[in-house]
PDB file of C-alpha atoms in Angstrom:
ATOM      1  CA  MET A   1      70.093 157.428 153.060  1.00  0.00           C
ATOM      2  CA  SER A   2      67.078 158.636 150.808  1.00  0.00           C
ATOM      3  CA  HIS A   3      68.179 160.032 146.951  1.00  0.00           C
ATOM      4  CA  MET A   4      65.339 161.107 145.575  1.00  0.00           C
ATOM      5  CA  GLN A   5      64.669 159.610 141.631  1.00  0.00           C
ATOM      6  CA  SER A   6      64.190 162.100 138.613  1.00  0.00           C
ATOM      7  CA  TYR A   7      62.233 160.846 135.407  1.00  0.00           C
ATOM      8  CA  THR A   8      62.965 161.911 132.051  1.00  0.00           C
ATOM      9  CA  ILE A   9      60.299 162.626 129.921  1.00  0.00           C
ATOM     10  CA  GLY A  10      59.442 159.188 128.804  1.00  0.00           C
ATOM     11  CA  GLN A  11      59.772 157.308 132.350  1.00  0.00           C
ATOM     12  CA  ALA A  12      57.205 159.545 133.237  1.00  0.00           C
ATOM     13  CA  ALA A  13      54.765 158.796 130.353  1.00  0.00           C
ATOM     14  CA  ARG A  14      54.470 155.806 130.472  1.00  0.00           C
ATOM     15  CA  LEU A  15      54.283 155.582 134.426  1.00  0.00           C
ATOM     16  CA  LEU A  16      51.075 157.885 133.491  1.00  0.00           C
ATOM     17  CA  GLY A  17      50.068 155.602 130.924  1.00  0.00           C
ATOM     18  CA  VAL A  18      50.196 157.830 128.145  1.00  0.00           C
ATOM     19  CA  SER A  19      52.440 158.999 125.080  1.00  0.00           C
ATOM     20  CA  PRO A  20      56.010 160.693 125.290  1.00  0.00           C
ATOM     21  CA  ASP A  21      54.213 163.336 123.512  1.00  0.00           C
ATOM     22  CA  THR A  22      51.443 163.944 126.110  1.00  0.00           C
ATOM     23  CA  ALA A  23      53.968 164.068 128.565  1.00  0.00           C
ATOM     24  CA  ARG A  24      56.083 166.354 126.890  1.00  0.00           C
ATOM     25  CA  ARG A  25      52.910 168.843 125.847  1.00  0.00           C
ATOM     26  CA  TRP A  26      51.692 168.889 129.560  1.00  0.00           C
ATOM     27  CA  ALA A  27      55.279 170.102 130.838  1.00  0.00           C
ATOM     28  CA  ASP A  28      55.287 172.656 128.463  1.00  0.00           C
ATOM     29  CA  ALA A  29      51.965 173.809 129.921  1.00  0.00           C
ATOM     30  CA  GLY A  30      53.480 173.716 133.273  1.00  0.00           C
ATOM     31  CA  ARG A  31      51.137 171.385 134.353  1.00  0.00           C
ATOM     32  CA  VAL A  32      53.997 169.690 135.916  1.00  0.00           C
ATOM     33  CA  ALA A  33      57.572 170.424 137.020  1.00  0.00           C
ATOM     34  CA  THR A  34      60.719 170.335 135.224  1.00  0.00           C
ATOM     35  CA  HIS A  35      64.504 170.871 135.148  1.00  0.00           C
ATOM     36  CA  ARG A  36      67.366 169.767 132.802  1.00  0.00           C
ATOM     37  CA  ASP A  37      70.480 167.566 133.807  1.00  0.00           C
ATOM     38  CA  GLU A  38      73.808 167.526 132.820  1.00  0.00           C
ATOM     39  CA  ALA A  39      73.378 165.852 129.292  1.00  0.00           C
ATOM     40  CA  GLY A  40      70.347 168.894 128.989  1.00  0.00           C
ATOM     41  CA  ARG A  41      67.414 166.274 129.196  1.00  0.00           C
ATOM     42  CA  ARG A  42      64.473 167.338 130.878  1.00  0.00           C
ATOM     43  CA  LEU A  43      63.466 165.543 134.048  1.00  0.00           C
ATOM     44  CA  ILE A  44      60.926 165.615 136.501  1.00  0.00           C
ATOM     45  CA  ASP A  45      61.408 165.009 140.176  1.00  0.00           C
ATOM     46  CA  GLY A  46      59.248 162.081 141.545  1.00  0.00           C
ATOM     47  CA  ARG A  47      57.512 163.812 144.208  1.00  0.00           C
ATOM     48  CA  ASP A  48      56.222 166.169 141.480  1.00  0.00           C
ATOM     49  CA  LEU A  49      55.604 163.161 139.311  1.00  0.00           C
ATOM     50  CA  ALA A  50      53.843 161.269 142.188  1.00  0.00           C
ATOM     51  CA  ALA A  51      51.722 164.121 142.635  1.00  0.00           C
ATOM     52  CA  PHE A  52      51.056 164.658 139.300  1.00  0.00           C
ATOM     53  CA  SER A  53      50.212 161.405 138.636  1.00  0.00           C
ATOM     54  CA  ILE A  54      47.391 161.635 140.684  1.00  0.00           C
ATOM     55  CA  GLU A  55      46.192 165.003 139.654  1.00  0.00           C
ATOM     56  CA  VAL A  56      45.413 163.027 136.274  1.00  0.00           C
ATOM     57  CA  ALA A  57      44.157 159.816 137.592  1.00  0.00           C
ATOM     58  CA  GLN A  58      41.681 162.051 139.309  1.00  0.00           C
ATOM     59  CA  GLY A  59      40.777 163.945 136.257  1.00  0.00           C
ATOM     60  CA  GLY A  60      39.629 160.817 134.669  1.00  0.00           C
ATOM     61  CA  PRO A  61      41.028 159.222 131.497  1.00  0.00           C
ATOM     62  CA  GLY A  62      43.944 160.888 129.443  1.00  0.00           C
ATOM     63  CA  GLU A  63      44.021 161.280 125.423  1.00  0.00           C
ATOM     64  CA  GLU A  64      45.287 157.940 124.607  1.00  0.00           C
ATOM     65  CA  ASP A  65      42.883 155.665 127.643  1.00  0.00           C
ATOM     66  CA  GLY A  66      44.354 152.276 127.307  1.00  0.00           C
ATOM     67  CA  SER A  67      44.598 149.177 129.753  1.00  0.00           C
ATOM     68  CA  TYR A  68      47.677 149.280 131.727  1.00  0.00           C
ATOM     69  CA  THR A  69      47.910 145.646 132.747  1.00  0.00           C
ATOM     70  CA  THR A  70      49.594 142.945 131.440  1.00  0.00           C
ATOM     71  CA  ALA A  71      48.779 139.177 130.923  1.00  0.00           C
ATOM     72  CA  ARG A  72      50.876 138.768 134.503  1.00  0.00           C
ATOM     73  CA  ASN A  73      48.852 141.348 136.164  1.00  0.00           C
ATOM     74  CA  ALA A  74      51.773 144.090 136.569  1.00  0.00           C
ATOM     75  CA  PHE A  75      51.312 147.631 137.053  1.00  0.00           C
ATOM     76  CA  PRO A  76      54.540 149.322 136.992  1.00  0.00           C
ATOM     77  CA  GLY A  77      53.828 153.090 138.517  1.00  0.00           C
ATOM     78  CA  ILE A  78      54.978 155.749 140.788  1.00  0.00           C
ATOM     79  CA  VAL A  79      54.508 155.482 145.107  1.00  0.00           C
ATOM     80  CA  THR A  80      52.490 158.261 145.950  1.00  0.00           C
ATOM     81  CA  ALA A  81      51.775 157.560 149.285  1.00  0.00           C
ATOM     82  CA  VAL A  82      54.165 155.263 151.963  1.00  0.00           C
ATOM     83  CA  LYS A  83      51.939 155.333 155.856  1.00  0.00           C
ATOM     84  CA  LEU A  84      54.222 153.186 157.938  1.00  0.00           C
ATOM     85  CA  GLY A  85      52.528 151.828 161.600  1.00  0.00           C
ATOM     86  CA  ASP A  86      54.114 150.135 163.985  1.00  0.00           C
ATOM     87  CA  VAL A  87      54.343 146.995 162.655  1.00  0.00           C
ATOM     88  CA  ALA A  88      52.322 146.966 159.585  1.00  0.00           C
ATOM     89  CA  ALA A  89      52.356 149.615 156.316  1.00  0.00           C
ATOM     90  CA  GLN A  90      50.150 151.134 153.362  1.00  0.00           C
ATOM     91  CA  VAL A  91      51.834 152.109 150.191  1.00  0.00           C
ATOM     92  CA  GLU A  92      49.829 153.480 147.389  1.00  0.00           C
ATOM     93  CA  ILE A  93      51.205 152.969 143.682  1.00  0.00           C
ATOM     94  CA  GLN A  94      49.516 155.110 140.749  1.00  0.00           C
ATOM     95  CA  ALA A  95      50.023 153.441 137.613  1.00  0.00           C
ATOM     96  CA  GLY A  96      48.625 154.947 135.159  1.00  0.00           C
ATOM     97  CA  PRO A  97      44.880 155.952 135.396  1.00  0.00           C
ATOM     98  CA  HIS A  98      44.877 152.957 138.216  1.00  0.00           C
ATOM     99  CA  ARG A  99      45.196 153.521 141.846  1.00  0.00           C
ATOM    100  CA  LEU A 100      46.698 150.905 143.880  1.00  0.00           C
ATOM    101  CA  VAL A 101      47.012 150.029 147.677  1.00  0.00           C
ATOM    102  CA  SER A 102      48.988 147.300 149.486  1.00  0.00           C
ATOM    103  CA  LEU A 103      49.272 146.354 153.007  1.00  0.00           C
ATOM    104  CA  LEU A 104      51.958 144.645 153.613  1.00  0.00           C
ATOM    105  CA  THR A 105      54.458 144.639 156.724  1.00  0.00           C
ATOM    106  CA  ARG A 106      56.377 147.959 157.890  1.00  0.00           C
ATOM    107  CA  GLU A 107      59.877 145.944 157.428  1.00  0.00           C
ATOM    108  CA  ALA A 108      59.027 144.688 153.996  1.00  0.00           C
ATOM    109  CA  VAL A 109      58.894 148.375 153.239  1.00  0.00           C
ATOM    110  CA  GLU A 110      62.065 149.565 154.548  1.00  0.00           C
ATOM    111  CA  GLU A 111      63.626 146.580 153.007  1.00  0.00           C
ATOM    112  CA  LEU A 112      62.386 147.230 149.612  1.00  0.00           C
ATOM    113  CA  GLY A 113      63.345 151.118 150.431  1.00  0.00           C
ATOM    114  CA  LEU A 114      60.063 152.025 149.533  1.00  0.00           C
ATOM    115  CA  GLU A 115      59.373 156.165 149.117  1.00  0.00           C
ATOM    116  CA  VAL A 116      56.927 158.791 147.826  1.00  0.00           C
ATOM    117  CA  GLY A 117      58.413 159.217 144.128  1.00  0.00           C
ATOM    118  CA  MET A 118      60.361 156.328 143.579  1.00  0.00           C
ATOM    119  CA  GLN A 119      59.083 153.698 140.825  1.00  0.00           C
ATOM    120  CA  ALA A 120      57.809 150.581 141.517  1.00  0.00           C
ATOM    121  CA  THR A 121      55.590 147.365 140.398  1.00  0.00           C
ATOM    122  CA  ALA A 122      52.547 146.329 141.749  1.00  0.00           C
ATOM    123  CA  ARG A 123      52.044 142.661 141.239  1.00  0.00           C
ATOM    124  CA  VAL A 124      48.364 141.479 141.857  1.00  0.00           C
ATOM    125  CA  LYS A 125      47.445 138.044 142.543  1.00  0.00           C
ATOM    126  CA  SER A 126      44.087 137.391 143.550  1.00  0.00           C
ATOM    127  CA  THR A 127      43.297 139.545 146.960  1.00  0.00           C
ATOM    128  CA  SER A 128      47.219 140.204 147.458  1.00  0.00           C
ATOM    129  CA  VAL A 129      49.354 142.625 145.815  1.00  0.00           C
ATOM    130  CA  HIS A 130      52.522 142.453 145.991  1.00  0.00           C
ATOM    131  CA  ILE A 131      55.567 145.063 145.207  1.00  0.00           C
ATOM    132  CA  ASP A 132      58.706 145.001 143.474  1.00  0.00           C
ATOM    133  CA  ARG A 133      61.110 147.913 143.474  1.00  0.00           C
ATOM    134  CA  VAL A 134      62.480 148.574 140.050  1.00  0.00           C
TER     135      VAL A 134
END
């Protein structure tokens, strides 16, 4: 069963690596679609945010260019692609301006329930990228 996640402007800003004001301006300008929840908060559907994060990354650095790497090499972001094979899988995450691709087992992807539009964290150690579901 699939439940598409939606993100507040603040959450989207963190995933895009920009300030909430920048994300709000992009939403006001119609660059990314929003809708309101019962409490009146503006939300962005996960699939829309995934597509927009790719667009932003391809456009180069945003207004607020900064590193999204922590000391533990964790890249919180949004899943932008999941390609399943018989045994292996490929997952792409857009973490601010960084696009990370991880090759892992299909079983791991299914156990984590990874889908496009979902928030996830890529953790990098040497040449391996590990995905944590948030």
